[in-house]
Amino acid sequence: MNALAAFIQRFRPLSALLLLALLMAGPATGLINAYWSRTVMLIAILSLLVSGLNVVLGYAGELAMGQVALYAVGAYVAGYLGVQFGTANVVLALGAAIVAAVLVGLVTGIPGLRLGGWSLAMVTFFLVILVPNLIDVFEHFTGGTLGLAAAVPTLFGMEITGNRLYVLILVVTALWFAVARNLLLSRHGNMFLVLRQSPILASILGVSVYRLKLLVYVVGAIPAALAGALFSMLDGFIAPETFTFSLALSVLAASVVGGATSVYGALAGAAVMQLGQQTFTQFQDWQLVIYGAFLLLAGVLFNRGLAGLVNDGLAAARRRGWLPPGPSAAAAAAASAQAEPELGQLRGAVLRTEGLSKSFGGNKALQDVSIEARPGEVTALIGPNGSGKTTLLNLICGFYKPSGGRLLLDDEEIGGQPTYRIARLGVARTFQTPLIPKDMNTLAFVATGRYVTHRVGLLSAVLRLPAFRRGYADDNAEALALLRLLGIEDIADQPVDSLALGTRRLVEVARSLASGPRVFLFDEVGSGLDESDLVVLEQSIEMIRRAGGTVILVEHNFPLVLKLADRIHVLSQGQLIASGTPAEIQANRRVLAEYTGATDEEPETGPAGPDTGPETAVIAEPAARKGGQ
Ligand code: ADP
Ligand code: MG
């Protein structure tokens, strides 16, 4: 069993090719009859549509309903070229479909994504509704409601019909899936997943959310247009009836059945949908009701689709030792043979605020705050909840624009710059509530920290060039070294969203270290950690300081702050009430009063016990905890 499984794993690409070859030879060898060969072609075409939706929705989490419109664009572009030139050169038709997909993707994506929120869903939804009207308006090109008879496709002078068309459709589909696989199973695909989970997290990693969304949307448009072009060759006739809203629903349903966050789920989903439609003759009349009911059910019952079921099965088999460990575990194990982890030199930067203020309406969350954080030092920010600590971090990393004052990174004004640009200047942060993506293992998540700083191009990833392999191996080795640094390398292979809160915080620290940043913003990084994790955290912050990084630490654990901080700033109701060394702050009566709730007369009554002075007291938190980043 194990040997067979290992064999399949080793020769997986080969087995896939073999299967494809068998399928391609089917009609020629008489193994597949005409009915089935048409079915296979229709499944292939539908799977292209579904795959495009998976890229956009399943990976990047952007609801784009326009696959059907792009399908129509591909079909009509190929059809029109054929009519104009008498014959339709396959390469020309497919190439034109791709160009058209990119253009339509940009034209609808730029406004749809600029406006944010639901606007892309709206724009693309209307696009689908508008397709029949557009076909009518451009009757001169499209033949209007009467339809358009496509020319016979050709390639190198050969007419591509019958069995040749069958092979062409399968080859194009296989090529697209190879591209999609290489793209999605790469750092780019991981970044799409980060984007789906949290655009805020993506921007902290130095990614321009708008540009990444546009990229994903345009990439997802390509297979849809290819599918359209292939469909026009298959049917030889295109009319508005094909490009309906119920087809859009069918694509969505197929995506859900197959599993939207999966590369090959699109094939399974398309097969189920296509066979379902062909098998149940009454389907046409009932399809909207069926899709509706089905989407509701599927959404409730299994939200990861067939691919999810298969993956769960594989994971269970691995746990029981029926299968060898997955590829990333093996890679991690290989990399862990390396030397003891240590942190290289960090090029810390001076971060300065000058009279920084931020108001939310009438609420002055931060008023006239001037602090300086230097390289090789830990600058702590303390203060009760709601005193403006997170707001200050949010200003520094660019989530908020200052209402007044200046924000300087090595004397360069960064106040008001977009988050991703500040991140690229070397500001990294963790969150009060860790931001953790789904469908990703811990090692890959830590490696996303290097997405911008150690970039491997899209083309390298799609073609799996040596640069990609090198970059991937380096990322993994570095991510693993960081996990070891924090003593959690054993979780490298676990889904990162399955980790406990304390471990998530450590993973976030590793992720923030991965880009080799200059300034670290740690927001309540110690809360929720148990004793042993706290020790690790303390050591790693110590290590960052020694390596020359600039650390700004927001922390409620007063003893930890006293131990780590070179300088402490105390905030209260948005104002700086004290700054100084730990010893100075400890001796400051006003601070004590702020923290222990004690008055000047009786300064040292901590809540946790008789001899709990400020040395050991964890700063009391008022009952209403503020959420947010
Ligand atoms: P801390 O991190 O010190 O607990 P915060 O910086 O989160 O405090 O909050 C400081 C004040 O700013 C609070 O009064 C909070 O309600 C307010 N605040 C923070 N973020 C926002 C926001 N996005 N919109 C409105 N008010 C906010
Ligand atoms: Mg806070």
PDB file of C-alpha atoms in Angstrom, residues 130-241:
ATOM      1  CA  LEU A 130     -26.096  42.951 -20.317  1.00  0.00           C
ATOM      2  CA  VAL A 131     -24.551  40.326 -22.584  1.00  0.00           C
ATOM      3  CA  PRO A 132     -27.675  39.742 -24.749  1.00  0.00           C
ATOM      4  CA  ASN A 133     -28.161  43.515 -25.120  1.00  0.00           C
ATOM      5  CA  LEU A 134     -24.542  44.075 -26.018  1.00  0.00           C
ATOM      6  CA  ILE A 135     -24.766  41.314 -28.601  1.00  0.00           C
ATOM      7  CA  ASP A 136     -27.786  43.136 -30.032  1.00  0.00           C
ATOM      8  CA  VAL A 137     -26.127  46.536 -29.982  1.00  0.00           C
ATOM      9  CA  PHE A 138     -23.096  45.207 -31.812  1.00  0.00           C
ATOM     10  CA  GLU A 139     -25.273  43.277 -34.246  1.00  0.00           C
ATOM     11  CA  HIS A 140     -22.964  44.191 -37.087  1.00  0.00           C
ATOM     12  CA  PHE A 141     -20.205  42.117 -35.482  1.00  0.00           C
ATOM     13  CA  THR A 142     -22.218  39.511 -33.635  1.00  0.00           C
ATOM     14  CA  GLY A 143     -25.139  38.706 -35.887  1.00  0.00           C
ATOM     15  CA  GLY A 144     -27.530  39.800 -33.147  1.00  0.00           C
ATOM     16  CA  THR A 145     -30.229  37.384 -32.053  1.00  0.00           C
ATOM     17  CA  LEU A 146     -29.861  35.417 -35.292  1.00  0.00           C
ATOM     18  CA  GLY A 147     -26.451  34.266 -34.200  1.00  0.00           C
ATOM     19  CA  LEU A 148     -23.147  33.903 -35.919  1.00  0.00           C
ATOM     20  CA  ALA A 149     -21.921  30.923 -37.920  1.00  0.00           C
ATOM     21  CA  ALA A 150     -18.276  30.459 -37.014  1.00  0.00           C
ATOM     22  CA  ALA A 151     -15.754  29.518 -39.700  1.00  0.00           C
ATOM     23  CA  VAL A 152     -13.964  26.195 -39.701  1.00  0.00           C
ATOM     24  CA  PRO A 153     -10.897  26.456 -37.482  1.00  0.00           C
ATOM     25  CA  THR A 154      -7.529  25.713 -39.044  1.00  0.00           C
ATOM     26  CA  LEU A 155      -3.990  25.119 -37.892  1.00  0.00           C
ATOM     27  CA  PHE A 156      -0.987  24.860 -40.218  1.00  0.00           C
ATOM     28  CA  GLY A 157      -3.414  24.491 -43.116  1.00  0.00           C
ATOM     29  CA  MET A 158      -5.231  21.576 -41.472  1.00  0.00           C
ATOM     30  CA  GLU A 159      -8.911  21.828 -40.735  1.00  0.00           C
ATOM     31  CA  ILE A 160      -9.420  21.326 -37.057  1.00  0.00           C
ATOM     32  CA  THR A 161     -12.618  19.344 -36.801  1.00  0.00           C
ATOM     33  CA  GLY A 162     -13.746  16.032 -35.395  1.00  0.00           C
ATOM     34  CA  ASN A 163     -10.976  14.222 -33.605  1.00  0.00           C
ATOM     35  CA  ARG A 164      -8.452  17.044 -34.133  1.00  0.00           C
ATOM     36  CA  LEU A 165     -10.760  19.522 -32.427  1.00  0.00           C
ATOM     37  CA  TYR A 166     -11.189  17.070 -29.587  1.00  0.00           C
ATOM     38  CA  VAL A 167      -7.430  16.878 -29.119  1.00  0.00           C
ATOM     39  CA  LEU A 168      -7.089  20.670 -29.397  1.00  0.00           C
ATOM     40  CA  ILE A 169      -9.683  21.289 -26.685  1.00  0.00           C
ATOM     41  CA  LEU A 170      -8.015  18.796 -24.375  1.00  0.00           C
ATOM     42  CA  VAL A 171      -4.552  20.231 -25.009  1.00  0.00           C
ATOM     43  CA  VAL A 172      -5.650  23.822 -24.355  1.00  0.00           C
ATOM     44  CA  THR A 173      -7.479  22.758 -21.193  1.00  0.00           C
ATOM     45  CA  ALA A 174      -4.488  20.765 -19.959  1.00  0.00           C
ATOM     46  CA  LEU A 175      -2.152  23.692 -20.662  1.00  0.00           C
ATOM     47  CA  TRP A 176      -4.376  26.104 -18.767  1.00  0.00           C
ATOM     48  CA  PHE A 177      -4.556  23.757 -15.788  1.00  0.00           C
ATOM     49  CA  ALA A 178      -0.772  23.447 -15.805  1.00  0.00           C
ATOM     50  CA  VAL A 179      -0.512  27.250 -15.735  1.00  0.00           C
ATOM     51  CA  ALA A 180      -3.150  27.539 -13.017  1.00  0.00           C
ATOM     52  CA  ARG A 181      -1.497  24.864 -10.922  1.00  0.00           C
ATOM     53  CA  ASN A 182       1.918  26.481 -11.139  1.00  0.00           C
ATOM     54  CA  LEU A 183       0.481  29.883 -10.350  1.00  0.00           C
ATOM     55  CA  LEU A 184      -1.736  28.840  -7.453  1.00  0.00           C
ATOM     56  CA  LEU A 185       0.773  26.461  -5.872  1.00  0.00           C
ATOM     57  CA  SER A 186       3.345  29.202  -5.482  1.00  0.00           C
ATOM     58  CA  ARG A 187       3.932  32.217  -3.256  1.00  0.00           C
ATOM     59  CA  HIS A 188       1.605  34.112  -5.549  1.00  0.00           C
ATOM     60  CA  GLY A 189      -1.194  31.632  -4.861  1.00  0.00           C
ATOM     61  CA  ASN A 190      -0.402  31.889  -1.155  1.00  0.00           C
ATOM     62  CA  MET A 191      -0.657  35.649  -1.391  1.00  0.00           C
ATOM     63  CA  PHE A 192      -4.055  35.298  -3.100  1.00  0.00           C
ATOM     64  CA  LEU A 193      -5.163  33.285  -0.062  1.00  0.00           C
ATOM     65  CA  VAL A 194      -3.831  35.981   2.251  1.00  0.00           C
ATOM     66  CA  LEU A 195      -5.774  38.542   0.240  1.00  0.00           C
ATOM     67  CA  ARG A 196      -8.947  36.475   0.529  1.00  0.00           C
ATOM     68  CA  GLN A 197      -8.566  36.305   4.284  1.00  0.00           C
ATOM     69  CA  SER A 198      -7.517  39.881   4.899  1.00  0.00           C
ATOM     70  CA  PRO A 199      -6.546  42.719   2.580  1.00  0.00           C
ATOM     71  CA  ILE A 200      -5.078  44.402   5.666  1.00  0.00           C
ATOM     72  CA  LEU A 201      -2.670  41.538   6.142  1.00  0.00           C
ATOM     73  CA  ALA A 202      -1.742  41.592   2.452  1.00  0.00           C
ATOM     74  CA  SER A 203      -0.915  45.291   2.643  1.00  0.00           C
ATOM     75  CA  ILE A 204       1.177  44.793   5.781  1.00  0.00           C
ATOM     76  CA  LEU A 205       3.185  42.280   3.745  1.00  0.00           C
ATOM     77  CA  GLY A 206       3.970  45.038   1.270  1.00  0.00           C
ATOM     78  CA  VAL A 207       1.389  44.117  -1.356  1.00  0.00           C
ATOM     79  CA  SER A 208      -0.712  46.698  -3.154  1.00  0.00           C
ATOM     80  CA  VAL A 209      -4.123  45.155  -2.632  1.00  0.00           C
ATOM     81  CA  TYR A 210      -5.654  46.920  -5.605  1.00  0.00           C
ATOM     82  CA  ARG A 211      -2.989  45.753  -8.019  1.00  0.00           C
ATOM     83  CA  LEU A 212      -3.023  42.182  -6.742  1.00  0.00           C
ATOM     84  CA  LYS A 213      -6.806  42.021  -7.044  1.00  0.00           C
ATOM     85  CA  LEU A 214      -6.636  43.367 -10.556  1.00  0.00           C
ATOM     86  CA  LEU A 215      -3.987  40.797 -11.449  1.00  0.00           C
ATOM     87  CA  VAL A 216      -6.084  37.941 -10.087  1.00  0.00           C
ATOM     88  CA  TYR A 217      -9.194  39.173 -11.818  1.00  0.00           C
ATOM     89  CA  VAL A 218      -7.476  39.508 -15.188  1.00  0.00           C
ATOM     90  CA  VAL A 219      -5.791  36.107 -14.863  1.00  0.00           C
ATOM     91  CA  GLY A 220      -9.177  34.560 -14.037  1.00  0.00           C
ATOM     92  CA  ALA A 221     -10.663  36.147 -17.167  1.00  0.00           C
ATOM     93  CA  ILE A 222      -8.260  34.350 -19.482  1.00  0.00           C
ATOM     94  CA  PRO A 223      -9.566  30.756 -19.217  1.00  0.00           C
ATOM     95  CA  ALA A 224     -13.142  31.991 -19.614  1.00  0.00           C
ATOM     96  CA  ALA A 225     -12.334  33.662 -22.926  1.00  0.00           C
ATOM     97  CA  LEU A 226     -10.366  30.596 -24.046  1.00  0.00           C
ATOM     98  CA  ALA A 227     -13.402  28.481 -23.211  1.00  0.00           C
ATOM     99  CA  GLY A 228     -15.553  30.780 -25.333  1.00  0.00           C
ATOM    100  CA  ALA A 229     -13.228  30.544 -28.311  1.00  0.00           C
ATOM    101  CA  LEU A 230     -13.129  26.742 -28.040  1.00  0.00           C
ATOM    102  CA  PHE A 231     -16.898  26.608 -27.725  1.00  0.00           C
ATOM    103  CA  SER A 232     -17.336  28.609 -30.929  1.00  0.00           C
ATOM    104  CA  MET A 233     -15.112  26.071 -32.691  1.00  0.00           C
ATOM    105  CA  LEU A 234     -17.003  23.139 -31.215  1.00  0.00           C
ATOM    106  CA  ASP A 235     -20.506  24.295 -32.062  1.00  0.00           C
ATOM    107  CA  GLY A 236     -19.708  26.291 -35.191  1.00  0.00           C
ATOM    108  CA  PHE A 237     -22.557  28.605 -34.229  1.00  0.00           C
ATOM    109  CA  ILE A 238     -22.897  31.174 -31.494  1.00  0.00           C
ATOM    110  CA  ALA A 239     -26.052  32.893 -30.336  1.00  0.00           C
ATOM    111  CA  PRO A 240     -27.041  34.906 -27.270  1.00  0.00           C
ATOM    112  CA  GLU A 241     -29.015  31.975 -25.772  1.00  0.00           C
TER     113      GLU A 241
END
